Amino acid sequence: MVIFSMWVLLHLLLVSSITQCSGTSNKSQEIFRHCRDEEKLSISLCSPIIEDINQYPKLYTDRIHDPMYYQNLEKLCQEAKGCVSDLNCSEANALRKDIDKVCSYSLFFYAENQKCLQKFHQKAYVANKTEDSSCYGKFPILQKDMDKKRNVFMEGKDCFMNHVEENCNDTSKKFFVKSYKYLVEYMTNKPGIRTCDPYHMFLKQECMGIFSELIETANTQVGILDLMISWFASGWFFRISDICDDAQDCFRQNECSGLFSNISEGIEKACNAINNRTYF
Ligand SMILES: *[C@@H]1O[C@H](CO)[C@@H](O)[C@H](O)[C@H]1NC(C)=O
Ligand SMILES: *[C@@H]1O[C@H](CO)[C@@H](O)[C@H](O)[C@H]1NC(C)=O
Ligand SMILES: *[C@@H]1O[C@H](CO)[C@@H](O)[C@H](O)[C@H]1NC(C)=O
Ligand SMILES: *[C@@H]1O[C@H](CO)[C@@H](O)[C@H](O)[C@H]1NC(C)=O
Ligand SMILES: *[C@@H]1O[C@H](CO)[C@@H](O)[C@H](O)[C@H]1NC(C)=O
Ligand SMILES: *[C@@H]1O[C@H](CO)[C@@H](O)[C@H](O)[C@H]1NC(C)=O
């Protein structure tokens, strides 16, 4: 249901950006003439494919782990691009841009892509916290200044691609190489209103990165004896309590219409127990 409402929103976003693009085109885009009536007709014949792309993640939410999810969606995206490829006029160009953007977003739903991004954020989070000098530490997760964040992502492209190269599937590699500019756009345009939209799907992966670190840190302490020793000796308690705070902050900041409420509630409970020292 949440996914569905997100898709309604995305659709509205798509339609409004089509009208915006043709309205606010700047000089470099104004070279394109307006489409003739027969070209507009061709464009309207392409719209069912775009509608299919819009619907796709909603229809296949239970199949985001299936490589066929990715392959079939990519086929649809190729088809949509092919449909407008012969047209060279402003509305067709605006539509081409929107197809790219919607496809990037839809393909991101493929579970491997989400995992790949999440893993990156986890590395970035740990590197920044531990003041590790690797390039990953330059991507702080709780960065609220979106201009600074955009700069980091523009300057850190090689760092990100290096992570993708070493940690992600071929499919994900291809995806992130092709969609990096949309990734940056989604990661650095925090919407002002608290509704769920595409941006939240990307921002969520940052919080999931901290969450993974929380789980991994918690799991490093297997026995109670270990736990007690490290509790007092190695600062484990302060470390996990710190990660708890960051995870809660992150989910709170990016909350939208209860999209992450289950996971936030789980974190809240676990972290309260840790902070109240009622862990065991
Ligand atoms: C014109 O559009 C391009 C890309 O579409 C953008 O990079 C550039 O900043 C725009 N220029 C102005 C003056 O808006
Ligand atoms: C589209 O038209 C513009 C001029 O309006 C031209 O410069 C450009 O090369 C054309 N592109 C294609 C792919 O035909
Ligand atoms: C961690 O992020 C902060 C905030 O942007 C930054 O100033 C700092 O240099 C980062 N730390 C490392 C080790 O890169
Ligand atoms: C992608 O990589 C993961 C391990 O990171 C593996 O479990 C999975 O099967 C791979 N998927 C594909 C489609 O290659
Ligand atoms: C929360 O979890 C319950 C069951 O565990 C599930 O039915 C519900 O859809 C989840 N809500 C969200 C917003 O994910
Ligand atoms: C733990 O502390 C929080 C406030 O930090 C409080 O709201 C909660 O009720 C406490 N939980 C328990 C089990 O004592």
PDB file of N, CA and C in Angstrom, residues 57-140:
ATOM      1  N   PRO A  57       7.223  -1.733 -10.328  1.00  0.00           N
ATOM      2  CA  PRO A  57       7.623  -2.071  -8.953  1.00  0.00           C
ATOM      3  C   PRO A  57       6.426  -2.344  -8.056  1.00  0.00           C
ATOM      4  N   LYS A  58       5.323  -1.687  -8.338  1.00  0.00           N
ATOM      5  CA  LYS A  58       4.116  -1.898  -7.543  1.00  0.00           C
ATOM      6  C   LYS A  58       3.591  -3.324  -7.742  1.00  0.00           C
ATOM      7  N   LEU A  59       3.646  -3.792  -8.985  1.00  0.00           N
ATOM      8  CA  LEU A  59       3.117  -5.129  -9.279  1.00  0.00           C
ATOM      9  C   LEU A  59       4.048  -6.245  -8.816  1.00  0.00           C
ATOM     10  N   TYR A  60       5.340  -5.932  -8.739  1.00  0.00           N
ATOM     11  CA  TYR A  60       6.297  -7.009  -8.450  1.00  0.00           C
ATOM     12  C   TYR A  60       7.069  -6.791  -7.145  1.00  0.00           C
ATOM     13  N   THR A  61       6.422  -6.183  -6.152  1.00  0.00           N
ATOM     14  CA  THR A  61       7.124  -5.915  -4.888  1.00  0.00           C
ATOM     15  C   THR A  61       7.681  -7.189  -4.268  1.00  0.00           C
ATOM     16  N   ASP A  62       7.002  -8.316  -4.484  1.00  0.00           N
ATOM     17  CA  ASP A  62       7.465  -9.561  -3.875  1.00  0.00           C
ATOM     18  C   ASP A  62       8.548 -10.243  -4.712  1.00  0.00           C
ATOM     19  N   ARG A  63       8.939  -9.602  -5.814  1.00  0.00           N
ATOM     20  CA  ARG A  63       9.926 -10.253  -6.675  1.00  0.00           C
ATOM     21  C   ARG A  63      11.189  -9.434  -6.876  1.00  0.00           C
ATOM     22  N   ILE A  64      11.428  -8.497  -5.964  1.00  0.00           N
ATOM     23  CA  ILE A  64      12.587  -7.629  -6.172  1.00  0.00           C
ATOM     24  C   ILE A  64      13.918  -8.365  -6.044  1.00  0.00           C
ATOM     25  N   HIS A  65      13.878  -9.613  -5.549  1.00  0.00           N
ATOM     26  CA  HIS A  65      15.116 -10.393  -5.461  1.00  0.00           C
ATOM     27  C   HIS A  65      15.378 -11.188  -6.729  1.00  0.00           C
ATOM     28  N   ASP A  66      14.373 -11.253  -7.579  1.00  0.00           N
ATOM     29  CA  ASP A  66      14.451 -12.077  -8.768  1.00  0.00           C
ATOM     30  C   ASP A  66      15.164 -11.325  -9.891  1.00  0.00           C
ATOM     31  N   PRO A  67      16.265 -11.903 -10.427  1.00  0.00           N
ATOM     32  CA  PRO A  67      16.962 -11.218 -11.522  1.00  0.00           C
ATOM     33  C   PRO A  67      16.046 -10.902 -12.709  1.00  0.00           C
ATOM     34  N   MET A  68      14.973 -11.706 -12.867  1.00  0.00           N
ATOM     35  CA  MET A  68      14.037 -11.423 -13.956  1.00  0.00           C
ATOM     36  C   MET A  68      13.333 -10.084 -13.764  1.00  0.00           C
ATOM     37  N   TYR A  69      13.188  -9.684 -12.502  1.00  0.00           N
ATOM     38  CA  TYR A  69      12.600  -8.369 -12.228  1.00  0.00           C
ATOM     39  C   TYR A  69      13.393  -7.314 -12.982  1.00  0.00           C
ATOM     40  N   TYR A  70      14.706  -7.418 -12.808  1.00  0.00           N
ATOM     41  CA  TYR A  70      15.592  -6.437 -13.416  1.00  0.00           C
ATOM     42  C   TYR A  70      15.572  -6.535 -14.942  1.00  0.00           C
ATOM     43  N   GLN A  71      15.710  -7.787 -15.430  1.00  0.00           N
ATOM     44  CA  GLN A  71      15.794  -7.971 -16.881  1.00  0.00           C
ATOM     45  C   GLN A  71      14.537  -7.511 -17.613  1.00  0.00           C
ATOM     46  N   ASN A  72      13.381  -7.873 -17.062  1.00  0.00           N
ATOM     47  CA  ASN A  72      12.133  -7.498 -17.733  1.00  0.00           C
ATOM     48  C   ASN A  72      11.923  -5.991 -17.705  1.00  0.00           C
ATOM     49  N   LEU A  73      12.269  -5.401 -16.580  1.00  0.00           N
ATOM     50  CA  LEU A  73      12.108  -3.958 -16.460  1.00  0.00           C
ATOM     51  C   LEU A  73      13.055  -3.233 -17.416  1.00  0.00           C
ATOM     52  N   GLU A  74      14.269  -3.766 -17.506  1.00  0.00           N
ATOM     53  CA  GLU A  74      15.219  -3.136 -18.422  1.00  0.00           C
ATOM     54  C   GLU A  74      14.723  -3.226 -19.864  1.00  0.00           C
ATOM     55  N   LYS A  75      14.100  -4.359 -20.183  1.00  0.00           N
ATOM     56  CA  LYS A  75      13.534  -4.528 -21.525  1.00  0.00           C
ATOM     57  C   LYS A  75      12.466  -3.458 -21.789  1.00  0.00           C
ATOM     58  N   LEU A  76      11.604  -3.254 -20.793  1.00  0.00           N
ATOM     59  CA  LEU A  76      10.560  -2.229 -20.934  1.00  0.00           C
ATOM     60  C   LEU A  76      11.185  -0.839 -21.143  1.00  0.00           C
ATOM     61  N   CYS A  77      12.258  -0.586 -20.400  1.00  0.00           N
ATOM     62  CA  CYS A  77      12.910   0.722 -20.509  1.00  0.00           C
ATOM     63  C   CYS A  77      13.523   0.917 -21.889  1.00  0.00           C
ATOM     64  N   GLN A  78      14.134  -0.151 -22.430  1.00  0.00           N
ATOM     65  CA  GLN A  78      14.685  -0.087 -23.786  1.00  0.00           C
ATOM     66  C   GLN A  78      13.573   0.196 -24.788  1.00  0.00           C
ATOM     67  N   GLU A  79      12.463  -0.484 -24.568  1.00  0.00           N
ATOM     68  CA  GLU A  79      11.323  -0.321 -25.467  1.00  0.00           C
ATOM     69  C   GLU A  79      10.822   1.124 -25.441  1.00  0.00           C
ATOM     70  N   ALA A  80      10.736   1.682 -24.241  1.00  0.00           N
ATOM     71  CA  ALA A  80      10.253   3.060 -24.104  1.00  0.00           C
ATOM     72  C   ALA A  80      11.206   4.028 -24.790  1.00  0.00           C
ATOM     73  N   LYS A  81      12.509   3.773 -24.629  1.00  0.00           N
ATOM     74  CA  LYS A  81      13.480   4.660 -25.269  1.00  0.00           C
ATOM     75  C   LYS A  81      13.413   4.528 -26.785  1.00  0.00           C
ATOM     76  N   GLY A  82      13.270   3.269 -27.249  1.00  0.00           N
ATOM     77  CA  GLY A  82      13.144   3.032 -28.682  1.00  0.00           C
ATOM     78  C   GLY A  82      11.941   3.750 -29.252  1.00  0.00           C
ATOM     79  N   CYS A  83      10.891   3.804 -28.481  1.00  0.00           N
ATOM     80  CA  CYS A  83       9.638   4.388 -28.942  1.00  0.00           C
ATOM     81  C   CYS A  83       9.782   5.875 -29.266  1.00  0.00           C
ATOM     82  N   VAL A  84      10.617   6.584 -28.529  1.00  0.00           N
ATOM     83  CA  VAL A  84      10.775   8.017 -28.804  1.00  0.00           C
ATOM     84  C   VAL A  84      12.095   8.341 -29.520  1.00  0.00           C
ATOM     85  N   SER A  85      12.847   7.284 -29.888  1.00  0.00           N
ATOM     86  CA  SER A  85      14.211   7.536 -30.366  1.00  0.00           C
ATOM     87  C   SER A  85      14.263   8.278 -31.700  1.00  0.00           C
ATOM     88  N   ASP A  86      13.230   8.123 -32.534  1.00  0.00           N
ATOM     89  CA  ASP A  86      13.260   8.783 -33.840  1.00  0.00           C
ATOM     90  C   ASP A  86      12.794  10.228 -33.784  1.00  0.00           C
ATOM     91  N   LEU A  87      12.300  10.629 -32.633  1.00  0.00           N
ATOM     92  CA  LEU A  87      11.738  11.975 -32.541  1.00  0.00           C
ATOM     93  C   LEU A  87      12.779  12.938 -31.996  1.00  0.00           C
ATOM     94  N   ASN A  88      12.865  14.091 -32.636  1.00  0.00           N
ATOM     95  CA  ASN A  88      13.866  15.064 -32.200  1.00  0.00           C
ATOM     96  C   ASN A  88      13.193  16.431 -32.044  1.00  0.00           C
ATOM     97  N   CYS A  89      12.395  16.535 -31.006  1.00  0.00           N
ATOM     98  CA  CYS A  89      11.733  17.807 -30.750  1.00  0.00           C
ATOM     99  C   CYS A  89      11.583  17.941 -29.237  1.00  0.00           C
ATOM    100  N   SER A  90      11.229  19.101 -28.756  1.00  0.00           N
ATOM    101  CA  SER A  90      11.406  19.378 -27.328  1.00  0.00           C
ATOM    102  C   SER A  90      10.614  18.441 -26.410  1.00  0.00           C
ATOM    103  N   GLU A  91       9.355  18.177 -26.753  1.00  0.00           N
ATOM    104  CA  GLU A  91       8.558  17.313 -25.870  1.00  0.00           C
ATOM    105  C   GLU A  91       9.143  15.900 -25.819  1.00  0.00           C
ATOM    106  N   ALA A  92       9.637  15.420 -26.970  1.00  0.00           N
ATOM    107  CA  ALA A  92      10.222  14.074 -27.007  1.00  0.00           C
ATOM    108  C   ALA A  92      11.501  14.031 -26.181  1.00  0.00           C
ATOM    109  N   ASN A  93      12.269  15.122 -26.230  1.00  0.00           N
ATOM    110  CA  ASN A  93      13.507  15.149 -25.449  1.00  0.00           C
ATOM    111  C   ASN A  93      13.240  15.194 -23.959  1.00  0.00           C
ATOM    112  N   ALA A  94      12.225  15.958 -23.586  1.00  0.00           N
ATOM    113  CA  ALA A  94      11.840  15.999 -22.174  1.00  0.00           C
ATOM    114  C   ALA A  94      11.398  14.613 -21.721  1.00  0.00           C
ATOM    115  N   LEU A  95      10.647  13.939 -22.596  1.00  0.00           N
ATOM    116  CA  LEU A  95      10.155  12.610 -22.251  1.00  0.00           C
ATOM    117  C   LEU A  95      11.307  11.618 -22.118  1.00  0.00           C
ATOM    118  N   ARG A  96      12.297  11.730 -23.016  1.00  0.00           N
ATOM    119  CA  ARG A  96      13.464  10.847 -22.934  1.00  0.00           C
ATOM    120  C   ARG A  96      14.157  10.984 -21.578  1.00  0.00           C
ATOM    121  N   LYS A  97      14.296  12.222 -21.134  1.00  0.00           N
ATOM    122  CA  LYS A  97      14.925  12.463 -19.832  1.00  0.00           C
ATOM    123  C   LYS A  97      14.115  11.822 -18.710  1.00  0.00           C
ATOM    124  N   ASP A  98      12.797  11.961 -18.818  1.00  0.00           N
ATOM    125  CA  ASP A  98      11.938  11.387 -17.770  1.00  0.00           C
ATOM    126  C   ASP A  98      11.973   9.864 -17.771  1.00  0.00           C
ATOM    127  N   ILE A  99      12.066   9.276 -18.977  1.00  0.00           N
ATOM    128  CA  ILE A  99      12.162   7.813 -19.051  1.00  0.00           C
ATOM    129  C   ILE A  99      13.428   7.353 -18.329  1.00  0.00           C
ATOM    130  N   ASP A 100      14.529   8.046 -18.591  1.00  0.00           N
ATOM    131  CA  ASP A 100      15.789   7.714 -17.914  1.00  0.00           C
ATOM    132  C   ASP A 100      15.617   7.755 -16.404  1.00  0.00           C
ATOM    133  N   LYS A 101      14.967   8.792 -15.949  1.00  0.00           N
ATOM    134  CA  LYS A 101      14.845   9.007 -14.515  1.00  0.00           C
ATOM    135  C   LYS A 101      13.924   7.967 -13.872  1.00  0.00           C
ATOM    136  N   VAL A 102      12.782   7.743 -14.492  1.00  0.00           N
ATOM    137  CA  VAL A 102      11.840   6.764 -13.956  1.00  0.00           C
ATOM    138  C   VAL A 102      12.448   5.363 -13.995  1.00  0.00           C
ATOM    139  N   CYS A 103      13.198   5.070 -15.066  1.00  0.00           N
ATOM    140  CA  CYS A 103      13.820   3.756 -15.162  1.00  0.00           C
ATOM    141  C   CYS A 103      14.877   3.588 -14.081  1.00  0.00           C
ATOM    142  N   SER A 104      15.668   4.630 -13.844  1.00  0.00           N
ATOM    143  CA  SER A 104      16.682   4.544 -12.788  1.00  0.00           C
ATOM    144  C   SER A 104      16.029   4.241 -11.455  1.00  0.00           C
ATOM    145  N   TYR A 105      14.946   4.936 -11.216  1.00  0.00           N
ATOM    146  CA  TYR A 105      14.265   4.748  -9.951  1.00  0.00           C
ATOM    147  C   TYR A 105      13.681   3.338  -9.828  1.00  0.00           C
ATOM    148  N   SER A 106      13.026   2.885 -10.899  1.00  0.00           N
ATOM    149  CA  SER A 106      12.379   1.575 -10.850  1.00  0.00           C
ATOM    150  C   SER A 106      13.403   0.456 -10.741  1.00  0.00           C
ATOM    151  N   LEU A 107      14.514   0.602 -11.477  1.00  0.00           N
ATOM    152  CA  LEU A 107      15.542  -0.440 -11.439  1.00  0.00           C
ATOM    153  C   LEU A 107      16.228  -0.483 -10.075  1.00  0.00           C
ATOM    154  N   PHE A 108      16.213   0.643  -9.393  1.00  0.00           N
ATOM    155  CA  PHE A 108      16.822   0.688  -8.064  1.00  0.00           C
ATOM    156  C   PHE A 108      16.118  -0.265  -7.093  1.00  0.00           C
ATOM    157  N   PHE A 109      14.838  -0.559  -7.370  1.00  0.00           N
ATOM    158  CA  PHE A 109      14.093  -1.457  -6.483  1.00  0.00           C
ATOM    159  C   PHE A 109      14.669  -2.873  -6.465  1.00  0.00           C
ATOM    160  N   TYR A 110      15.369  -3.232  -7.507  1.00  0.00           N
ATOM    161  CA  TYR A 110      15.999  -4.549  -7.543  1.00  0.00           C
ATOM    162  C   TYR A 110      16.864  -4.691  -6.289  1.00  0.00           C
ATOM    163  N   ALA A 111      16.612  -5.770  -5.530  1.00  0.00           N
ATOM    164  CA  ALA A 111      17.188  -5.899  -4.191  1.00  0.00           C
ATOM    165  C   ALA A 111      18.714  -5.789  -4.168  1.00  0.00           C
ATOM    166  N   GLU A 112      19.374  -6.355  -5.184  1.00  0.00           N
ATOM    167  CA  GLU A 112      20.838  -6.291  -5.208  1.00  0.00           C
ATOM    168  C   GLU A 112      21.338  -4.843  -5.253  1.00  0.00           C
ATOM    169  N   ASN A 113      20.600  -3.996  -5.971  1.00  0.00           N
ATOM    170  CA  ASN A 113      21.005  -2.591  -6.064  1.00  0.00           C
ATOM    171  C   ASN A 113      20.860  -1.902  -4.719  1.00  0.00           C
ATOM    172  N   GLN A 114      19.778  -2.208  -4.022  1.00  0.00           N
ATOM    173  CA  GLN A 114      19.568  -1.603  -2.713  1.00  0.00           C
ATOM    174  C   GLN A 114      20.642  -2.060  -1.732  1.00  0.00           C
ATOM    175  N   LYS A 115      20.957  -3.363  -1.794  1.00  0.00           N
ATOM    176  CA  LYS A 115      21.965  -3.911  -0.885  1.00  0.00           C
ATOM    177  C   LYS A 115      23.322  -3.264  -1.134  1.00  0.00           C
ATOM    178  N   CYS A 116      23.614  -3.066  -2.409  1.00  0.00           N
ATOM    179  CA  CYS A 116      24.899  -2.496  -2.805  1.00  0.00           C
ATOM    180  C   CYS A 116      25.042  -1.077  -2.251  1.00  0.00           C
ATOM    181  N   LEU A 117      23.988  -0.297  -2.357  1.00  0.00           N
ATOM    182  CA  LEU A 117      24.014   1.079  -1.859  1.00  0.00           C
ATOM    183  C   LEU A 117      24.088   1.103  -0.330  1.00  0.00           C
ATOM    184  N   GLN A 118      23.330   0.209   0.281  1.00  0.00           N
ATOM    185  CA  GLN A 118      23.307   0.129   1.743  1.00  0.00           C
ATOM    186  C   GLN A 118      24.691  -0.194   2.297  1.00  0.00           C
ATOM    187  N   LYS A 119      25.352  -1.124   1.641  1.00  0.00           N
ATOM    188  CA  LYS A 119      26.706  -1.528   2.062  1.00  0.00           C
ATOM    189  C   LYS A 119      27.671  -0.345   1.964  1.00  0.00           C
ATOM    190  N   PHE A 120      27.480   0.442   0.924  1.00  0.00           N
ATOM    191  CA  PHE A 120      28.320   1.631   0.776  1.00  0.00           C
ATOM    192  C   PHE A 120      28.115   2.576   1.965  1.00  0.00           C
ATOM    193  N   HIS A 121      26.869   2.820   2.314  1.00  0.00           N
ATOM    194  CA  HIS A 121      26.582   3.732   3.416  1.00  0.00           C
ATOM    195  C   HIS A 121      27.119   3.206   4.740  1.00  0.00           C
ATOM    196  N   GLN A 122      27.073   1.898   4.886  1.00  0.00           N
ATOM    197  CA  GLN A 122      27.608   1.323   6.121  1.00  0.00           C
ATOM    198  C   GLN A 122      29.116   1.606   6.215  1.00  0.00           C
ATOM    199  N   LYS A 123      29.823   1.361   5.103  1.00  0.00           N
ATOM    200  CA  LYS A 123      31.256   1.628   5.077  1.00  0.00           C
ATOM    201  C   LYS A 123      31.547   3.097   5.341  1.00  0.00           C
ATOM    202  N   ALA A 124      30.736   3.960   4.711  1.00  0.00           N
ATOM    203  CA  ALA A 124      30.935   5.402   4.869  1.00  0.00           C
ATOM    204  C   ALA A 124      30.700   5.809   6.318  1.00  0.00           C
ATOM    205  N   TYR A 125      29.671   5.246   6.897  1.00  0.00           N
ATOM    206  CA  TYR A 125      29.328   5.580   8.284  1.00  0.00           C
ATOM    207  C   TYR A 125      30.468   5.181   9.223  1.00  0.00           C
ATOM    208  N   VAL A 126      30.939   3.952   9.081  1.00  0.00           N
ATOM    209  CA  VAL A 126      32.001   3.465   9.959  1.00  0.00           C
ATOM    210  C   VAL A 126      33.285   4.266   9.735  1.00  0.00           C
ATOM    211  N   ALA A 127      33.620   4.521   8.471  1.00  0.00           N
ATOM    212  CA  ALA A 127      34.843   5.262   8.168  1.00  0.00           C
ATOM    213  C   ALA A 127      34.789   6.658   8.780  1.00  0.00           C
ATOM    214  N   ASN A 128      33.635   7.314   8.667  1.00  0.00           N
ATOM    215  CA  ASN A 128      33.534   8.666   9.211  1.00  0.00           C
ATOM    216  C   ASN A 128      33.603   8.657  10.739  1.00  0.00           C
ATOM    217  N   LYS A 129      32.943   7.680  11.358  1.00  0.00           N
ATOM    218  CA  LYS A 129      32.924   7.577  12.820  1.00  0.00           C
ATOM    219  C   LYS A 129      34.301   7.294  13.391  1.00  0.00           C
ATOM    220  N   THR A 130      35.025   6.419  12.698  1.00  0.00           N
ATOM    221  CA  THR A 130      36.316   5.984  13.225  1.00  0.00           C
ATOM    222  C   THR A 130      37.457   6.847  12.702  1.00  0.00           C
ATOM    223  N   GLU A 131      37.078   7.902  11.966  1.00  0.00           N
ATOM    224  CA  GLU A 131      38.060   8.827  11.403  1.00  0.00           C
ATOM    225  C   GLU A 131      39.127   8.112  10.595  1.00  0.00           C
ATOM    226  N   ASP A 132      38.653   7.122   9.898  1.00  0.00           N
ATOM    227  CA  ASP A 132      39.452   6.366   8.954  1.00  0.00           C
ATOM    228  C   ASP A 132      39.791   7.318   7.793  1.00  0.00           C
ATOM    229  N   SER A 133      41.002   7.204   7.268  1.00  0.00           N
ATOM    230  CA  SER A 133      41.394   8.173   6.246  1.00  0.00           C
ATOM    231  C   SER A 133      40.988   7.756   4.829  1.00  0.00           C
ATOM    232  N   SER A 134      40.284   6.628   4.692  1.00  0.00           N
ATOM    233  CA  SER A 134      39.864   6.207   3.352  1.00  0.00           C
ATOM    234  C   SER A 134      38.839   7.198   2.810  1.00  0.00           C
ATOM    235  N   CYS A 135      38.613   7.149   1.516  1.00  0.00           N
ATOM    236  CA  CYS A 135      37.718   8.120   0.886  1.00  0.00           C
ATOM    237  C   CYS A 135      36.272   7.968   1.378  1.00  0.00           C
ATOM    238  N   TYR A 136      35.940   6.796   1.926  1.00  0.00           N
ATOM    239  CA  TYR A 136      34.545   6.558   2.344  1.00  0.00           C
ATOM    240  C   TYR A 136      34.086   7.504   3.448  1.00  0.00           C
ATOM    241  N   GLY A 137      35.029   7.904   4.322  1.00  0.00           N
ATOM    242  CA  GLY A 137      34.689   8.776   5.445  1.00  0.00           C
ATOM    243  C   GLY A 137      34.192  10.151   5.036  1.00  0.00           C
ATOM    244  N   LYS A 138      34.421  10.501   3.763  1.00  0.00           N
ATOM    245  CA  LYS A 138      33.985  11.821   3.271  1.00  0.00           C
ATOM    246  C   LYS A 138      32.486  11.884   3.027  1.00  0.00           C
ATOM    247  N   PHE A 139      31.802  10.728   3.129  1.00  0.00           N
ATOM    248  CA  PHE A 139      30.355  10.706   2.847  1.00  0.00           C
ATOM    249  C   PHE A 139      29.570  10.576   4.158  1.00  0.00           C
ATOM    250  N   PRO A 140      29.501  11.632   4.958  1.00  0.00           N
ATOM    251  CA  PRO A 140      28.808  11.483   6.235  1.00  0.00           C
ATOM    252  C   PRO A 140      27.304  11.291   6.033  1.00  0.00           C
TER     253      PRO A 140
END
